[in-house]
Structures are given as C-alpha cells and as structure tokens.
PDB file of C-alpha atoms and ligand atoms in Angstrom:
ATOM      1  CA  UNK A 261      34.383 114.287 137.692  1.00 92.00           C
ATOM      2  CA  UNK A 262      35.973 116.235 134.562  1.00 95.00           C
ATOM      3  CA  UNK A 263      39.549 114.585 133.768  1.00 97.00           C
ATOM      4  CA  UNK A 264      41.680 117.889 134.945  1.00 97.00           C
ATOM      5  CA  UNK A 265      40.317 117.508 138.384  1.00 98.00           C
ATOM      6  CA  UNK A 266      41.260 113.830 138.359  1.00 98.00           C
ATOM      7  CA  UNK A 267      44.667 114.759 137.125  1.00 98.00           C
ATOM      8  CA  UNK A 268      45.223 117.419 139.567  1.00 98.00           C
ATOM      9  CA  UNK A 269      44.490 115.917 142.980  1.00 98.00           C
ATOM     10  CA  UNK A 270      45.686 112.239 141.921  1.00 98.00           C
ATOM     11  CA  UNK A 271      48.985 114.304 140.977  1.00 98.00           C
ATOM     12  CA  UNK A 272      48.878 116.100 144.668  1.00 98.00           C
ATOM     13  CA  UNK A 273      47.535 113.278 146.869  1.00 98.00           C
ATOM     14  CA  UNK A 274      50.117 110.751 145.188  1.00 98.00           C
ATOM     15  CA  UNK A 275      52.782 113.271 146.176  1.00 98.00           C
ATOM     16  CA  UNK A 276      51.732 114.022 149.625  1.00 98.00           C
ATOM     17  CA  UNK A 277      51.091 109.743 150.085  1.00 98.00           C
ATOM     18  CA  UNK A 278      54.439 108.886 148.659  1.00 98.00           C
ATOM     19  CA  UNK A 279      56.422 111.699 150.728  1.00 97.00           C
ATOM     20  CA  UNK A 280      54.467 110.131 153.635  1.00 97.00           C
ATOM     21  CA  UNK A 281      55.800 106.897 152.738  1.00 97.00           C
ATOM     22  CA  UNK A 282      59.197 107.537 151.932  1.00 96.00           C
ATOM     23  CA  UNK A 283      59.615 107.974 156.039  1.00 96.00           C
ATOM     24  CA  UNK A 284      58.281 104.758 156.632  1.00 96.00           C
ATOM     25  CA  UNK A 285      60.905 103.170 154.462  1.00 96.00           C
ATOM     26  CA  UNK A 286      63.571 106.040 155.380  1.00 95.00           C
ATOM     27  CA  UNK A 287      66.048 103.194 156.310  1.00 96.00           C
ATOM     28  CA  UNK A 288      65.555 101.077 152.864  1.00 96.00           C
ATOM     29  CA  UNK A 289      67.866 101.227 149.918  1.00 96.00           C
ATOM     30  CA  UNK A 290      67.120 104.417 147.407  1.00 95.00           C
ATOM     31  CA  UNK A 291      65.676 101.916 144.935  1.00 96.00           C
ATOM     32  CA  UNK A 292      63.478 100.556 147.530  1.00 96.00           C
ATOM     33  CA  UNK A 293      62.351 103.731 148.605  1.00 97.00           C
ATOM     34  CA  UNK A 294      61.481 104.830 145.172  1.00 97.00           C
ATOM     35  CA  UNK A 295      59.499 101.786 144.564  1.00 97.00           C
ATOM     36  CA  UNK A 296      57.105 102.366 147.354  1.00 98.00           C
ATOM     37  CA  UNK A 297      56.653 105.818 146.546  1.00 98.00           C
ATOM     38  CA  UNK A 298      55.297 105.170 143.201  1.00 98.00           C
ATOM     39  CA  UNK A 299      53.110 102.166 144.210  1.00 98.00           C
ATOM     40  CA  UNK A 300      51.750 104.271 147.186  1.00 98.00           C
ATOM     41  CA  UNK A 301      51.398 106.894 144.740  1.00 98.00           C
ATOM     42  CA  UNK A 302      49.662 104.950 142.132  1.00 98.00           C
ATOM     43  CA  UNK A 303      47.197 103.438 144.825  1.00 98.00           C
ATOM     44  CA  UNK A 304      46.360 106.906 146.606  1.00 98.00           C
ATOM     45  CA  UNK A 305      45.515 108.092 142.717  1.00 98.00           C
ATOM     46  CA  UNK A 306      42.927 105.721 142.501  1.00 98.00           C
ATOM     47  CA  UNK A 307      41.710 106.019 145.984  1.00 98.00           C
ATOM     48  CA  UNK A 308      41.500 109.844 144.838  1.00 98.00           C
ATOM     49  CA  UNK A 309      39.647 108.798 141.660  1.00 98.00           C
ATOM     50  CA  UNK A 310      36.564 106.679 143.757  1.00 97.00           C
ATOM     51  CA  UNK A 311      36.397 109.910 146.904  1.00 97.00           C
ATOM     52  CA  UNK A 312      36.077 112.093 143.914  1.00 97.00           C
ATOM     53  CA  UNK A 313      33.462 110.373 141.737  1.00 97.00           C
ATOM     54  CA  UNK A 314      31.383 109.924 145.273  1.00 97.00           C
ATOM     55  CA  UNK A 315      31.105 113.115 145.217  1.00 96.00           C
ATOM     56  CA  UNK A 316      27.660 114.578 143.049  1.00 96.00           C
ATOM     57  CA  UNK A 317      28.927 116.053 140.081  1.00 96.00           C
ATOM     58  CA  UNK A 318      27.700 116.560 136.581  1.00 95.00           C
ATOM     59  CA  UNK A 319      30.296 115.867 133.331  1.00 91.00           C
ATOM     60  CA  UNK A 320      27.955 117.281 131.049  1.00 92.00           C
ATOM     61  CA  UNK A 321      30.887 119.435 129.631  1.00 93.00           C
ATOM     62  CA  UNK A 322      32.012 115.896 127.320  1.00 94.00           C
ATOM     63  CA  UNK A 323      28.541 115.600 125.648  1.00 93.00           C
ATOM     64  CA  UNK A 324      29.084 117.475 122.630  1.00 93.00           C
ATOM     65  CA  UNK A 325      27.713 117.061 118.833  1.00 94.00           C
ATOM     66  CA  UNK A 326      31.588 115.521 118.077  1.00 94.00           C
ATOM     67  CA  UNK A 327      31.963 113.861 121.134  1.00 91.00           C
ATOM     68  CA  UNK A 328      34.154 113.745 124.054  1.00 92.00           C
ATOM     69  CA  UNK A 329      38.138 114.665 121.804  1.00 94.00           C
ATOM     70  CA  UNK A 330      36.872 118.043 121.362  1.00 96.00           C
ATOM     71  CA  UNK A 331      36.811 118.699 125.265  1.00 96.00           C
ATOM     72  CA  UNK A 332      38.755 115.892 126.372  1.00 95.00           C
ATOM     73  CA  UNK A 333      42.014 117.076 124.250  1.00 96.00           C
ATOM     74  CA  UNK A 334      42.693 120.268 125.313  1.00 97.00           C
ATOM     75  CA  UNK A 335      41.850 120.037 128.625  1.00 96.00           C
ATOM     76  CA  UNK A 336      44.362 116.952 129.296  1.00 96.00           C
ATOM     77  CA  UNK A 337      46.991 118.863 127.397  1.00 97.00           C
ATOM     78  CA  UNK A 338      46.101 122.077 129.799  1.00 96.00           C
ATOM     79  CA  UNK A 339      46.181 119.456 133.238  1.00 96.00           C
ATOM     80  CA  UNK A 340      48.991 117.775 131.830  1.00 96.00           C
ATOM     81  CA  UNK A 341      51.131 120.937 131.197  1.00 96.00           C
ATOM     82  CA  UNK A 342      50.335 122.798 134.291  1.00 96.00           C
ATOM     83  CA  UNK A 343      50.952 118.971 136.874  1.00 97.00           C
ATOM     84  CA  UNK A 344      54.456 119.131 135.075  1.00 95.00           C
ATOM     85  CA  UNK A 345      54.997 122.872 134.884  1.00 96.00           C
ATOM     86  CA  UNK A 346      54.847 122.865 138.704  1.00 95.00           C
ATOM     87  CA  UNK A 347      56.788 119.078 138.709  1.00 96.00           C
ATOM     88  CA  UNK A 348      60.115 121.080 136.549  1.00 96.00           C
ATOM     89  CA  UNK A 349      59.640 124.478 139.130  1.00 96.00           C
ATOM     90  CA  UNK A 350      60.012 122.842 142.129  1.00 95.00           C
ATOM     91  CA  UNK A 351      61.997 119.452 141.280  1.00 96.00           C
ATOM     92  CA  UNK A 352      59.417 116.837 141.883  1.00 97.00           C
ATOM     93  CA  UNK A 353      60.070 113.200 141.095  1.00 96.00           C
ATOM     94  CA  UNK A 354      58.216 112.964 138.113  1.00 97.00           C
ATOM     95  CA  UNK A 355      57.873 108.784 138.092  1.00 97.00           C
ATOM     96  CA  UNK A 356      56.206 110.044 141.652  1.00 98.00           C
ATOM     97  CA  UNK A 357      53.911 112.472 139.979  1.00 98.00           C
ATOM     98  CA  UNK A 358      52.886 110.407 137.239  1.00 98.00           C
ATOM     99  CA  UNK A 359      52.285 107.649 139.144  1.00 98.00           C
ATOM    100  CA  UNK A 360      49.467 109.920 141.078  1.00 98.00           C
ATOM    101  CA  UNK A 361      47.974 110.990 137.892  1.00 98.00           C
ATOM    102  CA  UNK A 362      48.225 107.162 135.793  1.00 98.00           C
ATOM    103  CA  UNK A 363      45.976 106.184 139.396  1.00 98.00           C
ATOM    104  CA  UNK A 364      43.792 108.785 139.029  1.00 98.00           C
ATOM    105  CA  UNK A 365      43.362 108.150 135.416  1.00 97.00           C
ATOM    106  CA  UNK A 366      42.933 104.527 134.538  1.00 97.00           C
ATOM    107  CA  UNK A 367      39.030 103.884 136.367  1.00 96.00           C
ATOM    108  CA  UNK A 368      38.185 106.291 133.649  1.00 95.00           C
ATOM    109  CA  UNK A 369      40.712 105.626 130.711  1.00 95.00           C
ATOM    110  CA  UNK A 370      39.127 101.853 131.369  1.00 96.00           C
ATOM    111  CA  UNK A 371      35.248 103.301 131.270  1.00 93.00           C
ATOM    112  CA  UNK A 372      36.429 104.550 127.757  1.00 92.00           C
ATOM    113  CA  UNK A 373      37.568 101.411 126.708  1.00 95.00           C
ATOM    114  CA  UNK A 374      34.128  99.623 127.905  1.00 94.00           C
ATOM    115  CA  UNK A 375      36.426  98.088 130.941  1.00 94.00           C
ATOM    116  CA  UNK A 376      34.147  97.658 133.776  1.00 88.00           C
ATOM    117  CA  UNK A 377      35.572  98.223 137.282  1.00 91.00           C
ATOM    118  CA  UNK A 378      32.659  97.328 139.108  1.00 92.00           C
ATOM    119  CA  UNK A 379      34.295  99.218 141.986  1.00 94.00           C
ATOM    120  CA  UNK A 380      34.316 102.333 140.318  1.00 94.00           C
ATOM    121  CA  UNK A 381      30.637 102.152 138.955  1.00 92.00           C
ATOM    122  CA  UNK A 382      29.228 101.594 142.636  1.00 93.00           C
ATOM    123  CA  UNK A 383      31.096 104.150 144.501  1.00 93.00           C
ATOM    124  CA  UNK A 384      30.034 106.670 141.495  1.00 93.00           C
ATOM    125  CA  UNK A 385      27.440 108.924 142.959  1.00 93.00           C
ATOM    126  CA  UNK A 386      23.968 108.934 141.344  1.00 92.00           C
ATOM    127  CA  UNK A 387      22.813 112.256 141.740  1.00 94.00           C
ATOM    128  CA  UNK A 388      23.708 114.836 139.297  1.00 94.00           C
ATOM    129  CA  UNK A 389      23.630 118.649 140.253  1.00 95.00           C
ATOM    130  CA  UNK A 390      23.498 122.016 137.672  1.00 96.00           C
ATOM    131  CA  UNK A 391      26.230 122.092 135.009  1.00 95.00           C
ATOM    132  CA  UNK A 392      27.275 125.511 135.725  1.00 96.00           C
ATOM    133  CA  UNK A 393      27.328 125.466 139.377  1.00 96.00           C
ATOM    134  CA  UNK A 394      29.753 121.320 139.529  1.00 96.00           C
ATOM    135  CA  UNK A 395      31.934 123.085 137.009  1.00 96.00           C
ATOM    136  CA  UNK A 396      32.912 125.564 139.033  1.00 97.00           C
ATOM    137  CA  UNK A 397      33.398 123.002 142.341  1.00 97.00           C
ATOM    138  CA  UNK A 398      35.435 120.986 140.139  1.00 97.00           C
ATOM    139  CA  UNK A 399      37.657 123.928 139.390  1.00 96.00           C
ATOM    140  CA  UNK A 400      38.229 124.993 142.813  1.00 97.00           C
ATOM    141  CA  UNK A 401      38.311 121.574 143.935  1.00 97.00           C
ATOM    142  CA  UNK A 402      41.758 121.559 140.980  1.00 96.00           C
ATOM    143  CA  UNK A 403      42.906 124.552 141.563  1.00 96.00           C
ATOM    144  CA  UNK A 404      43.638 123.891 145.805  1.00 97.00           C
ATOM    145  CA  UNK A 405      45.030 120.355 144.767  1.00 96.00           C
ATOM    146  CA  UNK A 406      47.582 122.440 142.323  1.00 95.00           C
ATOM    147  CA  UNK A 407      48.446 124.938 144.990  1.00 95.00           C
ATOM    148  CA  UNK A 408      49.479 121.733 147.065  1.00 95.00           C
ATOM    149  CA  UNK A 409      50.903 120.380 144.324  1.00 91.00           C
ATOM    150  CA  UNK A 410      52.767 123.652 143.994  1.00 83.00           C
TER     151      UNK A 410
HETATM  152 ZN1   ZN B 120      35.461 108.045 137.249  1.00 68.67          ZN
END
C-alpha cells in the first residue's frame, strides 16, 4: 500500500483504538491513561499496516528512473501535513496521533532498511491488480480514514 494510505488510517485507527482505551483505564492516573493510549495506538497502527497490505494492491507509483525519494518525499510531506492539519483543528493529542502513524510506518520504514519482519512479508498479499484502478482504492481508502480522522 502507498505510504499516505498507511499514514492516514494508522493516524485514524490509532485514534479511534486509544479513545477506546482511554475508558478502559478511565479510573487510572492521567499519566497512566496517556501511556496506554499511545501503546494501543502504536499497536492498532501496525495491526492497520498488515489488514492493509492483505489487501491486493499495486505500489507501482515508487518505481521510477530515480527511485522511490522522488514519490516518496512529497507525498509523506502531503500525509504528514494534512494527519496534523486536522490534529491542530480539532485538538488531538498529537503523541496519540503519531503513535498511530510511527505503527503504521515502521513494517515499511524497516523493508527500506532490508529489516525483515517475517510477519509483514506473509500477510502481504501476492496478487497485484492495474496501477490506475489500486491508486484510486488507495485514495478513497485515505481519504474516509481522514474524514474520521477529521
Ligand atoms: Zn507494508
């Protein structure tokens, strides 16, 4: 899956976990509360990460004569600007937030750094469908995880 879509729902599902969470530990100290919200965040990120990659998609976008920066760049400062656009509009916890996104992230920062997760290579789907056609599911699929988000 492209990075922005990673971003976006690891971003929304680590809210929507941690927010879940913070009833559980309603009756904990503030720091304690805090604390489980970003580790249920960071977890439901990565969880995010695997569903997402299990799905058939094609990342065909990356493969270009310079390589992955040209794509790669932009588009994380575009995910990256929008997640935290909406996290300063309507007062999110950013720790809470980023803790969502740094889950959704890492399986594929560590692919880059030729870390293998054997986790994350299984659960990755084989089958690759039309470039034109995963783009745009990967877009919608951002865009409704943003207007949770939001
Ligand atoms: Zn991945």
């Amino acid at each position: 899956m492209n990075a922005s879509t990673h971003l976006a729902v690891g971003a929304t599902v680590g809210l929507w976990c941690a927010r879940m969470a913070a009833v559980l530990v309603s009756h904990k100290p503030p720091q304690v509360q805090l604390t489980v919200q970003i580790g249920v965040a960071l977890v439901a990120g990565t969880l995010s990460h695997l569903a997402l990659d299990a799905i058939p998609h094609n990342d065909g976008i990356y493969k270009t004569a310079l390589g992955t920066a040209p794509v790669l760049i932009p588009e994380l400062a575009i995910a990256f600007g929008a997640i935290f656009a909406f996290v300063f509009i309507r007062g999110l916890d950013p720790l809470i937030v980023f803790a969502g996104v740094v889950g959704a992230a890492w399986p594929d920062l560590f692919l880059m750094l030729n870390v293998n997760v054997s986790i994350h290579e299984v659960l990755h789907s084989l089958h690759k469908p039309g470039l034109v056609g995963s783009m745009a599911v990967q877009l919608v699929i951002a865009i409704v995880a943003l207007v949770f988000l939001f």
